[in-house]
Amino acid sequence: MIICLSSLKGGSGKTTLAVHLAHAISLSKKKVILIDADPQGSSQGWAASREDKPPFPVIGMARNTLHRDLPELLENYDHCVIDTPPRVSALARTAILAADLVLIPVQPSSYDIWAASETVKLIEEAQGFKPEIIAAFVINRKITNTAISREVSEALSDYEFPLLKTTIGQRVIFSESSAGYSVMELAPGKVASTEIKQLSQEVIKMMGLQKW
């Protein structure tokens, strides 16, 4: 399965979710690869900042032919996660075309909700060429008991794409994980780790997989 994290708004948390989903998958003893399709190379930077070998390979493939080049590379892997650039571009389009599932991270903010419409248009465009692409929203950096956090769910219900039940909270540990280690490594028994595992399990169920 190929999961693409896509949002045309910068700072939505694509890289954080991409890294953590890749790690959650790798913990199930499946071979997973993280593709960094963003020229900024944030996912590659995460891997490079570790003192030891990352739990899964991270490869930079910021190329406009990703959807054609990826299948050959994935012959040796069970699953793939793609981190994408934060703007409308050929790179964003090719990453979406390569995907089985596109996850759209949305923060609880009016601007994020507005920006989601542009991402939806890009995915719908890709579905015209590849109708089997599935897409869903995931609320990221949620702040509990705030009005905007409640309103974002209502706003996203206007779109045809579903909203995942699992939400990822605004937690300091995710910022600390940018130094090369996931929350499953830094705080395996904490809420952040549980949220990521729940997200991966919901994705499994959504895609009709019994296990990774």
CSV table of C-alpha atoms in Angstrom, one decimal:
chain,number,residue,atom,x,y,z
A,1,MET,CA,0.0,0.0,0.0
A,2,ILE,CA,1.2,3.5,-0.8
A,3,ILE,CA,0.1,6.3,1.5
A,4,CYS,CA,0.6,9.9,0.4
A,5,LEU,CA,0.5,12.8,2.9
A,6,SER,CA,-0.7,15.8,1.0
A,7,SER,CA,-1.7,19.3,1.9
A,8,LEU,CA,-1.0,22.5,-0.1
A,9,LYS,CA,-0.6,24.5,3.1
A,10,GLY,CA,2.8,24.6,4.6
A,11,GLY,CA,3.1,23.7,8.3
A,12,SER,CA,0.2,21.2,8.3
A,13,GLY,CA,2.4,18.4,9.8
A,14,LYS,CA,2.8,16.3,6.7
A,15,THR,CA,6.4,15.3,7.5
A,16,THR,CA,5.7,14.5,11.1
A,17,LEU,CA,2.7,12.3,10.2
A,18,ALA,CA,4.7,10.6,7.3
A,19,VAL,CA,7.6,9.7,9.6
A,20,HIS,CA,5.4,8.4,12.3
A,21,LEU,CA,3.1,6.4,10.1
A,22,ALA,CA,6.2,4.8,8.4
A,23,HIS,CA,7.5,3.9,11.8
A,24,ALA,CA,4.2,2.5,13.0
A,25,ILE,CA,4.1,0.3,9.9
A,26,SER,CA,7.7,-0.8,10.4
A,27,LEU,CA,6.9,-2.0,13.9
A,28,SER,CA,4.7,-4.7,12.5
A,29,LYS,CA,7.7,-6.3,10.9
A,30,LYS,CA,6.7,-5.2,7.4
A,31,LYS,CA,9.3,-3.6,5.1
A,32,VAL,CA,8.4,0.0,4.6
A,33,ILE,CA,10.0,2.9,2.8
A,34,LEU,CA,9.5,6.6,3.2
A,35,ILE,CA,9.8,8.6,0.0
A,36,ASP,CA,10.6,12.3,0.4
A,37,ALA,CA,9.1,14.0,-2.6
A,38,ASP,CA,9.6,17.5,-1.1
A,39,PRO,CA,12.7,19.4,-2.5
A,40,GLN,CA,13.1,20.8,1.0
A,41,GLY,CA,14.0,17.3,2.2
A,42,SER,CA,12.5,17.5,5.7
A,43,SER,CA,12.1,13.7,6.0
A,44,GLN,CA,15.6,13.1,4.8
A,45,GLY,CA,16.8,15.7,7.4
A,46,TRP,CA,14.9,13.8,10.1
A,47,ALA,CA,16.7,10.5,9.1
A,48,ALA,CA,20.1,12.2,8.9
A,49,SER,CA,19.8,13.8,12.4
A,50,ARG,CA,19.7,10.4,14.0
A,51,GLU,CA,22.8,9.0,15.7
A,52,ASP,CA,21.9,5.4,14.6
A,53,LYS,CA,20.3,3.9,11.5
A,54,PRO,CA,16.6,4.8,11.1
A,55,PRO,CA,14.1,2.0,11.5
A,56,PHE,CA,13.1,2.3,7.8
A,57,PRO,CA,14.9,3.8,4.7
A,58,VAL,CA,14.2,7.4,3.7
A,59,ILE,CA,14.9,8.2,0.0
A,60,GLY,CA,14.6,11.5,-1.7
A,61,MET,CA,12.6,11.3,-5.0
A,62,ALA,CA,11.5,14.8,-5.7
A,63,ARG,CA,10.9,14.1,-9.4
A,64,ASN,CA,7.9,14.7,-11.6
A,65,THR,CA,7.8,11.1,-12.8
A,66,LEU,CA,7.4,9.6,-9.3
A,67,HIS,CA,4.2,7.7,-10.1
A,68,ARG,CA,6.0,6.0,-13.0
A,69,ASP,CA,9.3,5.4,-11.2
A,70,LEU,CA,8.0,4.2,-7.8
A,71,PRO,CA,6.6,0.7,-8.7
A,72,GLU,CA,10.0,-0.7,-9.6
A,73,LEU,CA,11.5,0.6,-6.4
A,74,LEU,CA,8.7,-0.9,-4.3
A,75,GLU,CA,9.3,-4.4,-5.5
A,76,ASN,CA,11.4,-5.0,-2.4
A,77,TYR,CA,9.0,-3.3,0.1
A,78,ASP,CA,5.6,-4.1,1.5
A,79,HIS,CA,4.4,-0.5,2.0
A,80,CYS,CA,5.4,3.0,1.2
A,81,VAL,CA,4.7,6.5,2.7
A,82,ILE,CA,5.2,9.6,0.6
A,83,ASP,CA,6.0,13.1,2.1
A,84,THR,CA,5.0,15.8,-0.4
A,85,PRO,CA,5.7,19.5,-1.0
A,86,PRO,CA,3.3,22.2,0.3
A,87,ARG,CA,2.1,23.7,-2.9
A,88,VAL,CA,0.4,23.0,-6.2
A,89,SER,CA,3.1,21.5,-8.5
A,90,ALA,CA,3.9,18.7,-10.7
A,91,LEU,CA,5.6,17.0,-7.7
A,92,ALA,CA,2.4,17.1,-5.7
A,93,ARG,CA,0.4,15.8,-8.6
A,94,THR,CA,2.8,12.9,-9.3
A,95,ALA,CA,2.8,11.8,-5.6
A,96,ILE,CA,-0.9,11.7,-5.5
A,97,LEU,CA,-1.1,9.7,-8.7
A,98,ALA,CA,1.3,7.2,-7.1
A,99,ALA,CA,-0.9,6.7,-4.1
A,100,ASP,CA,-3.5,4.2,-3.0
A,101,LEU,CA,-4.5,6.4,-0.1
A,102,VAL,CA,-4.1,10.2,0.3
A,103,LEU,CA,-4.2,11.5,3.8
A,104,ILE,CA,-4.9,15.3,4.1
A,105,PRO,CA,-3.6,16.7,7.5
A,106,VAL,CA,-5.7,19.6,8.6
A,107,GLN,CA,-5.0,21.8,11.7
A,108,PRO,CA,-7.8,23.4,13.6
A,109,SER,CA,-7.6,26.8,12.0
A,110,SER,CA,-9.8,28.7,9.6
A,111,TYR,CA,-6.9,29.0,7.1
A,112,ASP,CA,-6.3,25.3,7.1
A,113,ILE,CA,-10.0,24.6,6.5
A,114,TRP,CA,-9.9,27.0,3.6
A,115,ALA,CA,-6.7,25.6,2.1
A,116,ALA,CA,-8.1,22.1,2.2
A,117,SER,CA,-10.4,22.9,-0.8
A,118,GLU,CA,-7.3,23.3,-3.0
A,119,THR,CA,-5.9,19.9,-1.9
A,120,VAL,CA,-9.3,18.3,-2.6
A,121,LYS,CA,-9.3,19.7,-6.1
A,122,LEU,CA,-5.9,18.3,-6.8
A,123,ILE,CA,-6.9,14.9,-5.6
A,124,GLU,CA,-10.1,14.9,-7.6
A,125,GLU,CA,-8.1,15.8,-10.6
A,126,ALA,CA,-5.9,12.8,-10.0
A,127,GLN,CA,-8.9,10.6,-9.5
A,128,GLY,CA,-9.9,11.5,-13.1
A,129,PHE,CA,-6.9,9.5,-14.2
A,130,LYS,CA,-6.8,6.9,-11.4
A,131,PRO,CA,-10.4,6.5,-10.0
A,132,GLU,CA,-9.2,4.0,-7.3
A,133,ILE,CA,-7.4,6.6,-5.3
A,134,ILE,CA,-8.9,6.9,-1.8
A,135,ALA,CA,-8.6,10.1,0.3
A,136,ALA,CA,-9.4,11.1,3.8
A,137,PHE,CA,-8.8,14.0,6.2
A,138,VAL,CA,-7.0,13.7,9.5
A,139,ILE,CA,-7.1,16.4,12.1
A,140,ASN,CA,-3.5,17.2,13.3
A,141,ARG,CA,-2.3,19.3,16.2
A,142,LYS,CA,-5.7,19.4,17.8
A,143,ILE,CA,-6.0,21.4,20.9
A,144,THR,CA,-8.6,19.8,23.2
A,145,ASN,CA,-11.7,21.7,24.3
A,146,THR,CA,-11.4,24.6,21.9
A,147,ALA,CA,-14.2,25.9,19.7
A,148,ILE,CA,-12.1,25.8,16.5
A,149,SER,CA,-11.3,22.1,17.1
A,150,ARG,CA,-14.9,21.3,17.2
A,151,GLU,CA,-15.8,23.5,14.2
A,152,VAL,CA,-13.2,21.9,12.0
A,153,SER,CA,-15.0,18.6,11.9
A,154,GLU,CA,-18.2,20.3,10.9
A,155,ALA,CA,-16.5,22.3,8.2
A,156,LEU,CA,-14.8,19.2,6.7
A,157,SER,CA,-18.1,17.4,6.5
A,158,ASP,CA,-18.9,19.5,3.4
A,159,TYR,CA,-16.5,17.5,1.4
A,160,GLU,CA,-17.0,14.0,0.0
A,161,PHE,CA,-13.8,12.7,1.6
A,162,PRO,CA,-14.3,11.1,5.0
A,163,LEU,CA,-12.7,12.5,8.2
A,164,LEU,CA,-10.8,9.9,10.2
A,165,LYS,CA,-12.0,9.4,13.8
A,166,THR,CA,-8.4,9.4,15.1
A,167,THR,CA,-7.0,12.9,15.9
A,168,ILE,CA,-3.4,13.8,16.6
A,169,GLY,CA,-3.0,16.3,19.5
A,170,GLN,CA,-0.8,19.3,19.8
A,171,ARG,CA,2.0,17.8,21.9
A,172,VAL,CA,5.6,19.0,22.6
A,173,ILE,CA,6.9,15.5,22.1
A,174,PHE,CA,6.1,15.7,18.4
A,175,SER,CA,8.4,18.8,18.1
A,176,GLU,CA,11.1,16.9,20.0
A,177,SER,CA,10.8,14.0,17.5
A,178,SER,CA,11.9,16.3,14.7
A,179,ALA,CA,15.5,15.5,15.9
A,180,GLY,CA,15.4,12.1,14.3
A,181,TYR,CA,13.4,9.9,16.7
A,182,SER,CA,9.7,9.1,16.7
A,183,VAL,CA,7.4,9.4,19.7
A,184,MET,CA,7.3,5.6,19.7
A,185,GLU,CA,11.0,5.7,20.6
A,186,LEU,CA,11.0,8.8,22.8
A,187,ALA,CA,7.8,8.1,24.8
A,188,PRO,CA,6.4,4.7,23.9
A,189,GLY,CA,3.8,4.6,26.7
A,190,LYS,CA,2.5,8.1,26.2
A,191,VAL,CA,-0.6,9.5,24.6
A,192,ALA,CA,1.2,10.7,21.4
A,193,SER,CA,2.4,7.2,20.7
A,194,THR,CA,-1.0,5.7,21.3
A,195,GLU,CA,-2.6,8.3,18.9
A,196,ILE,CA,-0.1,7.3,16.1
A,197,LYS,CA,-0.8,3.6,16.6
A,198,GLN,CA,-4.6,4.2,16.5
A,199,LEU,CA,-4.2,6.2,13.3
A,200,SER,CA,-2.3,3.4,11.6
A,201,GLN,CA,-4.9,0.9,12.7
A,202,GLU,CA,-7.7,3.1,11.3
A,203,VAL,CA,-5.8,3.3,8.0
A,204,ILE,CA,-5.5,-0.5,8.0
A,205,LYS,CA,-9.3,-0.9,8.5
A,206,MET,CA,-10.1,1.8,6.0
A,207,MET,CA,-8.1,0.0,3.3
A,208,GLY,CA,-9.6,-3.4,4.1
A,209,LEU,CA,-6.3,-4.9,5.3
A,210,GLN,CA,-6.3,-7.4,8.1
A,211,LYS,CA,-2.6,-6.6,8.8
A,212,TRP,CA,0.2,-4.7,7.3
